[in-house]
XYZ file of C-alpha atoms in Angstrom:
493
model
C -125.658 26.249 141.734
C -122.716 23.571 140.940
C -122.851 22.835 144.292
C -126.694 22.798 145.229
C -126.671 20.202 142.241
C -124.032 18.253 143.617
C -125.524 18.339 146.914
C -129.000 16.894 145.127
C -126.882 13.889 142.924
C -125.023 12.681 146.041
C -128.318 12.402 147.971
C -129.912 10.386 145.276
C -127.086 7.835 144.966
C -126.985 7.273 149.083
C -130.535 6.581 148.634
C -130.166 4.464 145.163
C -129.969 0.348 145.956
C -130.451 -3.038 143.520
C -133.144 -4.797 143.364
C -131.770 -7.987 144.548
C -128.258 -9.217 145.637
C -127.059 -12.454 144.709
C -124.167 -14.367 146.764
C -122.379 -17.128 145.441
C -120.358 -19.563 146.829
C -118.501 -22.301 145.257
C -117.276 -25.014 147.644
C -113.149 -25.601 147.180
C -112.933 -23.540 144.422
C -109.063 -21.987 143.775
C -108.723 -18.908 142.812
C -106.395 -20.290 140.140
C -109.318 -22.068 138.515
C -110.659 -18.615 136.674
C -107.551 -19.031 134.391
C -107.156 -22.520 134.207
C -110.637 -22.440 133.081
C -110.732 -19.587 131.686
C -110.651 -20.626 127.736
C -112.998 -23.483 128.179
C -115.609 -21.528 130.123
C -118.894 -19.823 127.888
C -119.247 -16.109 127.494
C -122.779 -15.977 129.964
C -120.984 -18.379 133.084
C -117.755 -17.355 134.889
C -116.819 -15.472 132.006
C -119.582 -12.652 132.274
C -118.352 -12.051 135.911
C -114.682 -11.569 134.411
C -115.190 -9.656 131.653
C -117.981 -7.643 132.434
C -117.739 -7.593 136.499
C -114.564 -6.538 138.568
C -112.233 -9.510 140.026
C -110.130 -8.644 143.284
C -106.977 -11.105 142.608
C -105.258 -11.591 145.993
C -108.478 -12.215 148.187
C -107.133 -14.154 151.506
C -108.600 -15.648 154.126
C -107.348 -14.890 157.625
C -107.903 -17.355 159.730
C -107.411 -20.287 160.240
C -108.425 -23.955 159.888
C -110.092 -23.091 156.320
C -113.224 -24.946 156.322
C -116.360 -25.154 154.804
C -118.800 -24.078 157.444
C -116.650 -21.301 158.937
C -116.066 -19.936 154.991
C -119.205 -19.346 154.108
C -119.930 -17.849 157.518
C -117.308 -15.708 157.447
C -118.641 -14.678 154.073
C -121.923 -13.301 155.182
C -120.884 -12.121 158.009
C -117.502 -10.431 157.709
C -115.853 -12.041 160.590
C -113.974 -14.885 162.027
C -114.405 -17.644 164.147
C -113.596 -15.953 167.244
C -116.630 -13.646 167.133
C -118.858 -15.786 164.917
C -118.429 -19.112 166.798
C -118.744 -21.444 163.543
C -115.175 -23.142 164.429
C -116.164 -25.844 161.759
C -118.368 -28.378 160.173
C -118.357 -30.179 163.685
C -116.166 -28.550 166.623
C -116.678 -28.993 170.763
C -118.779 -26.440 172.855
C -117.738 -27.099 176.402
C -116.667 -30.763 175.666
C -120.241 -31.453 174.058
C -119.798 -32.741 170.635
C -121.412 -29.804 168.065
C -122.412 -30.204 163.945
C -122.183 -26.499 163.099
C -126.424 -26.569 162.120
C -127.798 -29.251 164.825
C -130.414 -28.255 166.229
C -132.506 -30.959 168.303
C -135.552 -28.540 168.995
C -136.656 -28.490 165.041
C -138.075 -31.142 163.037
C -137.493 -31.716 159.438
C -140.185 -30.171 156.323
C -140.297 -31.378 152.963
C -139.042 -35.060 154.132
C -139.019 -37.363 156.740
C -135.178 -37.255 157.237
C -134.654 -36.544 160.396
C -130.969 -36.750 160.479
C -130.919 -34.713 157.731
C -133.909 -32.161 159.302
C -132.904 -31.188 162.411
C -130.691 -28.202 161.355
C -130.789 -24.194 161.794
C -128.386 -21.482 162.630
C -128.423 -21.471 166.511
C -124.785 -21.547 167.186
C -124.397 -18.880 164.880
C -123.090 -15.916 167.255
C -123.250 -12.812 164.756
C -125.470 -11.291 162.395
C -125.368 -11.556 158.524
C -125.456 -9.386 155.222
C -129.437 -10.476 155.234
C -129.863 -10.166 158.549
C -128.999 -6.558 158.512
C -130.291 -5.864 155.602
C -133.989 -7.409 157.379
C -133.645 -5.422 160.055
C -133.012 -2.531 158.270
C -135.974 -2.895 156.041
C -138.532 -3.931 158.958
C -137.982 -7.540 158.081
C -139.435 -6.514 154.766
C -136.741 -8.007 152.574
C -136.665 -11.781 151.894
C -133.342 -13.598 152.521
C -133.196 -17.036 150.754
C -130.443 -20.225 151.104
C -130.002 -22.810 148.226
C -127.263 -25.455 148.674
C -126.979 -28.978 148.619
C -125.476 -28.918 151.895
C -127.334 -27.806 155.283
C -124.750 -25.962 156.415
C -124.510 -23.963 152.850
C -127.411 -22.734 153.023
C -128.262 -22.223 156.352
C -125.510 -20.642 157.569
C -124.587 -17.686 155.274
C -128.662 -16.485 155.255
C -128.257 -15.749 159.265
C -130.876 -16.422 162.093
C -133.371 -14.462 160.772
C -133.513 -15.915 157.378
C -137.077 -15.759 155.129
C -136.039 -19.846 154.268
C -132.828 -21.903 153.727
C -133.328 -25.228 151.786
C -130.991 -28.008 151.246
C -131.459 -31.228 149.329
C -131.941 -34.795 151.232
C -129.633 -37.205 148.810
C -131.360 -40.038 150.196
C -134.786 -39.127 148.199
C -133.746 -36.646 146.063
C -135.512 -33.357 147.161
C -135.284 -30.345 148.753
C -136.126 -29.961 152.205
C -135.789 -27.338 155.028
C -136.450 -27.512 159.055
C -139.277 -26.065 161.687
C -137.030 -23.125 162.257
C -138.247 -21.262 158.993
C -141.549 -23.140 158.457
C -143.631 -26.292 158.848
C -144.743 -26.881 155.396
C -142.822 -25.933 151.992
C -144.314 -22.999 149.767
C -146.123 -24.550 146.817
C -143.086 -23.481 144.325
C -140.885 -25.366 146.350
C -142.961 -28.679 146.297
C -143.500 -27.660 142.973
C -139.734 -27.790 141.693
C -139.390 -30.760 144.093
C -142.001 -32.646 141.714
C -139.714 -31.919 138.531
C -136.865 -33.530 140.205
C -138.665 -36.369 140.862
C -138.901 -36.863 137.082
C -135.116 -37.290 137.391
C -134.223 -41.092 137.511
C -130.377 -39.994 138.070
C -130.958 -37.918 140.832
C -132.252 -40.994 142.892
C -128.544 -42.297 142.721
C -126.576 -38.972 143.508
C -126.327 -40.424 147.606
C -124.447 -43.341 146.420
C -122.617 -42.565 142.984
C -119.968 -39.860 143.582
C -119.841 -39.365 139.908
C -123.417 -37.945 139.742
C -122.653 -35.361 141.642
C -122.259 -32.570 138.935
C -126.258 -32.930 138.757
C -126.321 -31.454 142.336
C -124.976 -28.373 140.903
C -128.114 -28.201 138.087
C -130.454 -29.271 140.503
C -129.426 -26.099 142.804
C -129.449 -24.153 140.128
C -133.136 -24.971 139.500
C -134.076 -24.679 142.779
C -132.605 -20.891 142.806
C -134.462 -20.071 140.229
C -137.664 -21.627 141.176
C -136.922 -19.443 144.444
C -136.278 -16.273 142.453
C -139.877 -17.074 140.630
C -141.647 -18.185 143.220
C -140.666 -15.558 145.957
C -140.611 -12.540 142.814
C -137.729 -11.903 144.642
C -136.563 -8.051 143.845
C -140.009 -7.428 143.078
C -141.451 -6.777 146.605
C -140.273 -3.326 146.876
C -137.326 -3.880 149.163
C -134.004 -5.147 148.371
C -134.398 -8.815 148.544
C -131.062 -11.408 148.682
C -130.483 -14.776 147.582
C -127.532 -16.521 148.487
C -126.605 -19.865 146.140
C -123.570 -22.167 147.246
C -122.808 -24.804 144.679
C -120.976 -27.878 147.199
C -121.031 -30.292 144.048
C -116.817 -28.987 143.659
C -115.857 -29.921 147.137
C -117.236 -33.604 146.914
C -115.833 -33.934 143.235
C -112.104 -32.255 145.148
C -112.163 -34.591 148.005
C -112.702 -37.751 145.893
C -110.624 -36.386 142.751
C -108.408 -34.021 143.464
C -107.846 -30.624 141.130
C -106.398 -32.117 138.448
C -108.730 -34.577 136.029
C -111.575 -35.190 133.822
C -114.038 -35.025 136.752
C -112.814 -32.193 138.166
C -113.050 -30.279 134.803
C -116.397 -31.580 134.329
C -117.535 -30.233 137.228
C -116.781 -26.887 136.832
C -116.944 -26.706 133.186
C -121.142 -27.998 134.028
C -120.755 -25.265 136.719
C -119.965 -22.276 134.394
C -123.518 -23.720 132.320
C -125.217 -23.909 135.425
C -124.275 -20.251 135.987
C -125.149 -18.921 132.344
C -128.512 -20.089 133.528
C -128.880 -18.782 136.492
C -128.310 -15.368 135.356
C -130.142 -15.717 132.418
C -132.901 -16.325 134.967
C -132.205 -13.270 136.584
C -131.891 -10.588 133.627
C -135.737 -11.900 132.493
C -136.979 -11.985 136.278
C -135.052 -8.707 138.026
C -133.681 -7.034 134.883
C -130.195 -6.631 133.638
C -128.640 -4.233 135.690
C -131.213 -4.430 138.659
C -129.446 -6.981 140.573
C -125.539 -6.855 142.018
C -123.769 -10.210 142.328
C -120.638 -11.643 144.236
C -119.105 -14.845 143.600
C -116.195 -16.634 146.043
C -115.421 -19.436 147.591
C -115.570 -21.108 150.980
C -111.627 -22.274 150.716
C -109.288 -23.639 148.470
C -107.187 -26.967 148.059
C -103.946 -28.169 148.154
C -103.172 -30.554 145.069
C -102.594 -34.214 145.754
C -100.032 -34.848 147.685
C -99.315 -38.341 145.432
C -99.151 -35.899 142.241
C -96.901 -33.257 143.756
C -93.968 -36.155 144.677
C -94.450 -38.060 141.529
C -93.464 -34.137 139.819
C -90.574 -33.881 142.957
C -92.724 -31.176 144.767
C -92.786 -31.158 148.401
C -95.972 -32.519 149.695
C -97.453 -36.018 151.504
C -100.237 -37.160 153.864
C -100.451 -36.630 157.747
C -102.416 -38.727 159.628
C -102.451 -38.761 163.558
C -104.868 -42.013 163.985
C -102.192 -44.094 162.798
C -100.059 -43.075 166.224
C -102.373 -43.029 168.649
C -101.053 -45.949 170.862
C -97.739 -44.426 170.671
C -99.427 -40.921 171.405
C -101.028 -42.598 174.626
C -97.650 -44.626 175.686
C -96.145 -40.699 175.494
C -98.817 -39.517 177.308
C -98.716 -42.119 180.289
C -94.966 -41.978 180.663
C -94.724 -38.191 180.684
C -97.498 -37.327 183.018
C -98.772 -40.406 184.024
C -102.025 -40.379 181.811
C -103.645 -44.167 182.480
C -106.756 -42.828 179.658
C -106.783 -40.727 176.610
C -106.788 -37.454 177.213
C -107.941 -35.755 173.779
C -111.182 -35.524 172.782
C -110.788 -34.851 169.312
C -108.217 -33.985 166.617
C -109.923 -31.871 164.117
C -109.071 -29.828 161.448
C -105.666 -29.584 163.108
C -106.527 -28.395 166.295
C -106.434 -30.645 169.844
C -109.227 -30.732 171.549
C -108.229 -31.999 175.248
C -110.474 -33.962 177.014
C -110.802 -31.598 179.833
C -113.256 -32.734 182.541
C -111.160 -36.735 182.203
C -108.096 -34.952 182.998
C -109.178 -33.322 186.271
C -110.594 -36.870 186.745
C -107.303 -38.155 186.670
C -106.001 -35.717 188.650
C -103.096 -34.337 186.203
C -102.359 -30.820 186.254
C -103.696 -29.470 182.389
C -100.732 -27.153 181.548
C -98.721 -30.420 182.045
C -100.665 -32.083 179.663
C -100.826 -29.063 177.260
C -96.873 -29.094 177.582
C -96.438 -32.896 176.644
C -99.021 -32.849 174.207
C -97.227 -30.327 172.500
C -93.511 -31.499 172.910
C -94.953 -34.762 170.913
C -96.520 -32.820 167.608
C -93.228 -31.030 167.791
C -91.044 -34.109 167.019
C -93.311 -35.428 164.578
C -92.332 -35.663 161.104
C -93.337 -32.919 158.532
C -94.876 -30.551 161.570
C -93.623 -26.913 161.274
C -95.395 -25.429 164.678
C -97.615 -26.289 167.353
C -99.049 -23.594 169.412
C -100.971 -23.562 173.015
C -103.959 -20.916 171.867
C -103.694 -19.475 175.352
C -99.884 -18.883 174.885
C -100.227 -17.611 171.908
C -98.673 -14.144 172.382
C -95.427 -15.911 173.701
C -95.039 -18.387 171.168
C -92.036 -18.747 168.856
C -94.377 -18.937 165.717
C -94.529 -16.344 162.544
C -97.217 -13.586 163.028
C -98.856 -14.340 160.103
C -99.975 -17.744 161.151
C -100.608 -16.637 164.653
C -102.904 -14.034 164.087
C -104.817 -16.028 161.689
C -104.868 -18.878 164.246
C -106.273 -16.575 166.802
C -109.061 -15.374 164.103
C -110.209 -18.430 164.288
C -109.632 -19.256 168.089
C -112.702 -19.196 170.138
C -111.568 -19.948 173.669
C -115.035 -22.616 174.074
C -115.577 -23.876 170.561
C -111.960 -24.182 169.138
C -109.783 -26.564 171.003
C -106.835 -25.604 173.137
C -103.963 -26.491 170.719
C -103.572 -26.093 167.065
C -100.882 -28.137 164.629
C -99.537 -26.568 161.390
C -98.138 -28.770 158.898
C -95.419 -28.186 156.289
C -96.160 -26.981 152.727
C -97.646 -29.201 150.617
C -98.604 -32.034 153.376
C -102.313 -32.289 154.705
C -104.592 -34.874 156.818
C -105.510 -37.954 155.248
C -107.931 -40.544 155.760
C -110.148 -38.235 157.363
C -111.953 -35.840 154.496
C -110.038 -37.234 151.430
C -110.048 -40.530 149.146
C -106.059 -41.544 148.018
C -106.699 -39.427 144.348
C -108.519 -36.774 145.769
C -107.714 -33.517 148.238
C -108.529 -31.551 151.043
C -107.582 -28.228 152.662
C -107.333 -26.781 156.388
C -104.049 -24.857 156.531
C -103.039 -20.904 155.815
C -101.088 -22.142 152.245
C -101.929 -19.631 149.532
C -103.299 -22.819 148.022
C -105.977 -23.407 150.731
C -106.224 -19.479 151.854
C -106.553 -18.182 148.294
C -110.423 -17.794 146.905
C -111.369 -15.972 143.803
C -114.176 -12.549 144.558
C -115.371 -11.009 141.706
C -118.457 -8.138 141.555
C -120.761 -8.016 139.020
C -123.902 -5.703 137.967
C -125.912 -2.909 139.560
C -123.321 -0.231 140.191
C -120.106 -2.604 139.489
C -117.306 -1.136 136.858
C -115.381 -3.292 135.091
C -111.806 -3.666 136.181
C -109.653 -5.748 138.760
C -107.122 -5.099 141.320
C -104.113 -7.332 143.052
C -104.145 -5.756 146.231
C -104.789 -7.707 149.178
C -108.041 -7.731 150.500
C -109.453 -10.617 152.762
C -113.010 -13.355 152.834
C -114.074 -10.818 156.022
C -114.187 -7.926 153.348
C -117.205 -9.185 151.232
C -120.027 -8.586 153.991
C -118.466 -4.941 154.614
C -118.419 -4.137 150.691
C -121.932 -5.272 150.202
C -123.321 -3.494 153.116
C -121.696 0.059 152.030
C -123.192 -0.737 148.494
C -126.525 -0.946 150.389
C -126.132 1.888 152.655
C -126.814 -0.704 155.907
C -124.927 -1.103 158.781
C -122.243 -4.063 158.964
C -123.122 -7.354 160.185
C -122.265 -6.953 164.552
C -119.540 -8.786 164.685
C -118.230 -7.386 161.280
C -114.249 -6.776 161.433
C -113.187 -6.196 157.507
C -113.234 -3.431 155.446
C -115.293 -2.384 152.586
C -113.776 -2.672 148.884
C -113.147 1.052 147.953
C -112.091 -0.074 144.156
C -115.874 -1.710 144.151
C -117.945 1.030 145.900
C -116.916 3.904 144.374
């Protein structure tokens, strides 16, 4: 009998799932920012996931450059670069110039921003946590983005995404593409009218310190999604996903250290009291599971880490790129440039020029890497092709070739010494950026919270891949295609 009535328990708990699952994902946030925080935060924001929820301490990510478009990819979809093909916010396919969400074929709805409007999920390679769970359900289940930025909300919902919005900065509203629709649901222009009301919003495009109010305004379009939708009403599981990209302006232009940087996230940990508020009267306390993380971390300024003697200073490659081409021309007799791009520390070499020129490419590989060697403050440069035969630490390799895909990534890739980053590319003199495999870029807070979710924590290592894997055994779906981490076993069982 014990076991015919363990035999009925365990079926109903395979069968059992939440009403709704909510993803969160705040843009640059440290993982050291839940205890630096920690005292000033409310009891209903960040502190309701920490006290109540369960926090995995040592969450890595493990691959490399650490970016915002490939984080929250990797997020959602439990892989890297090198199966997902987001190899960042703008990258090379074939020598074409890529943004991670262009898309020419679609036309922008909800504004007349074009620039702004002609985004969707195309390059993405590999399925999603909402794409599976749509396809498991028949397509039943509605998957929803909210961010400020296109690429936040587009790109963690997956291709076959219910909607993904975005706000246009230039007018203040939210806005999506053709791909999902060609006119916005009548909540939507709704909540879009309320903002409108907002005589500060109007400015956020041109004064960085507004930007907080982005985090609100996301917040209010969430919830005027959650409303409008009755998402985890419908009878399926439904899934919102919510990325907050107001922190990774505020970082870039401030730093982590400062008044505006606390603002932000101290009007962050509000927004989220609200948010979930929102949820308890719409889905029911309980009814709904949530995960919070981040895309990537930060390094501190690199101005504020000398003036306390800690290692750390800018790197920027524009400032030598006459003496980069004088190399270039005396070692293999390059008369043009022969990079297309330096990004996010990887070389992209301007492939189809150099057979123009009629230099052999492993040559130019070769020189190109003997001069990042002797630079100042580099500590390895690695051919992607050679990478099995490279003098380099494993660590960094392997996360280098997580993120390597052999037509979107580049050839070469650069790391830097602790402490130093790219300047005058991403960040203002005060403020930060982030890129590299330091704990301080690589290390993202994950915490659990709700339907099914004990309280607790654990400091053993688990990795960004390992959220889409958790969520989907919590579901009882199959992992997103590509998916190559591991579910959570101290959060589903």
């Amino acid at each position: 009998m014990l076991c015919c009535a363990l035999g009925v328990q365990a079926g109903i708990g395979f069968g059992e799932r939440p009403k709704l699952v909510v993803g969160i994902v705040v843009d640059q946030m440290r993982w050291d920012y839940l205890s630096r925080y920690y005292d000033k935060f409310g009891d209903d924001g960040f502190r309701r996931l920490i006290d109540q929820g369960y926090s995995c301490d040592n969450c890595l990510i493990n691959y490399l450059p650490t970016v915002t478009s490939i984080g929250h990819t990797s997020v959602y979809t439990g892989t890297t670069p090198a199966f997902h093909g987001i190899c960042g916010n703008n990258f090379y396919i074939d020598g074409q110039k890529t943004y991670c969400c262009g898309d020419a074929t679609v036309d922008p709805v909800g504004t007349n921003n074009g620039k702004k409007g002609k985004m969707s999920p195309r390059n993405l390679l590999s399925t999603t946590i909402g794409d599976q769970l749509r396809l498991h359900t028949d397509f039943r289940s509605k998957v929803i983005g909210v961010s400020y930025k296109d690429r936040a909300a587009i790109l963690p919902v997956g291709r076959s995404a219910t909607a993904a919005y975005w706000l246009d900065t230039d007018n203040g509203q939210f806005m999506t593409s053709t791909y999902y629709m060609t006119e916005l649901p009548q909540w939507a222009k709704d909540c879009n009218a309320e903002l409108k009301k907002n005589k500060e919003l109007k400015k956020v495009g041109a004064d960085i310190g507004l930007y907080p109010l982005c985090g609100t305004i996301t917040t209010d379009m969430a919830i005027a999604a959650l409303k409008g939708e009755q998402l985890g009403k419908n009878g399926e599981t439904d899934m919102l996903c919510v990325s907050y990209s107001q922190t990774d302006v505020i970082g870039h232009q401030y730093g982590t250290r400062g008044e505006r940087t606390d603002a932000v996230y101290l009007q962050l940990d509000k927004d989220l009291a609200r948010l979930f508020k929102a949820l308890d009267e719409q889905v029911g306390e309980g009814n709904y599971v949530v995960f919070l993380t981040a895309d990537h971390g930060a390094a501190h300024n690199h101005r504020y880490m000398e003036e306390h003697k800690l290692n750390g200073g800018g790197w920027n490659l524009q400032e030598r790129q006459e003496e980069f081409n004088a190399y270039m021309e005396k070692t293999v007799g390059a008369k043009k440039p022969v990079l297309l791009a330096t990004q996010d520390y990887r070389i992209f070499l301007d492939k189809e020029g150099i057979r123009e020129q009629g230099l052999d490419l492993q040559a130019v590989k070769d020189a190109v890497i003997a001069y990042f060697k002797q630079l100042p403050h580099v500590h390895f440069v690695m051919d992607y092709e050679k990478a099995m035969t490279t003098s380099i630490p494993a660590l960094i390799r392997d996360r280098a070739l997580m993120g390597y895909h052999p037509r979107r990534s580049g050839d070469i890739i650069v790391v830097v010494e602790p402490g130093y980053y790219e300047v005058g590319t991403w960040s203002a003199p005060e403020g930060t950026t982030h890129g590299e495999w330091n704990p301080y870029d690589s290390h993202i807070p994950l915490l659990f919270y709700g339907w099914k979710v004990k309280h607790g924590s654990t400091s053993r290592e688990v990795h960004i891949t390992d959220i889409a894997a958790t969520v989907c055994a919590m579901l009882h779906i199959q992992q997103p295609n590509a998916c190559v981490g591991e579910a959570i076993s101290e959060v589903t069982e």
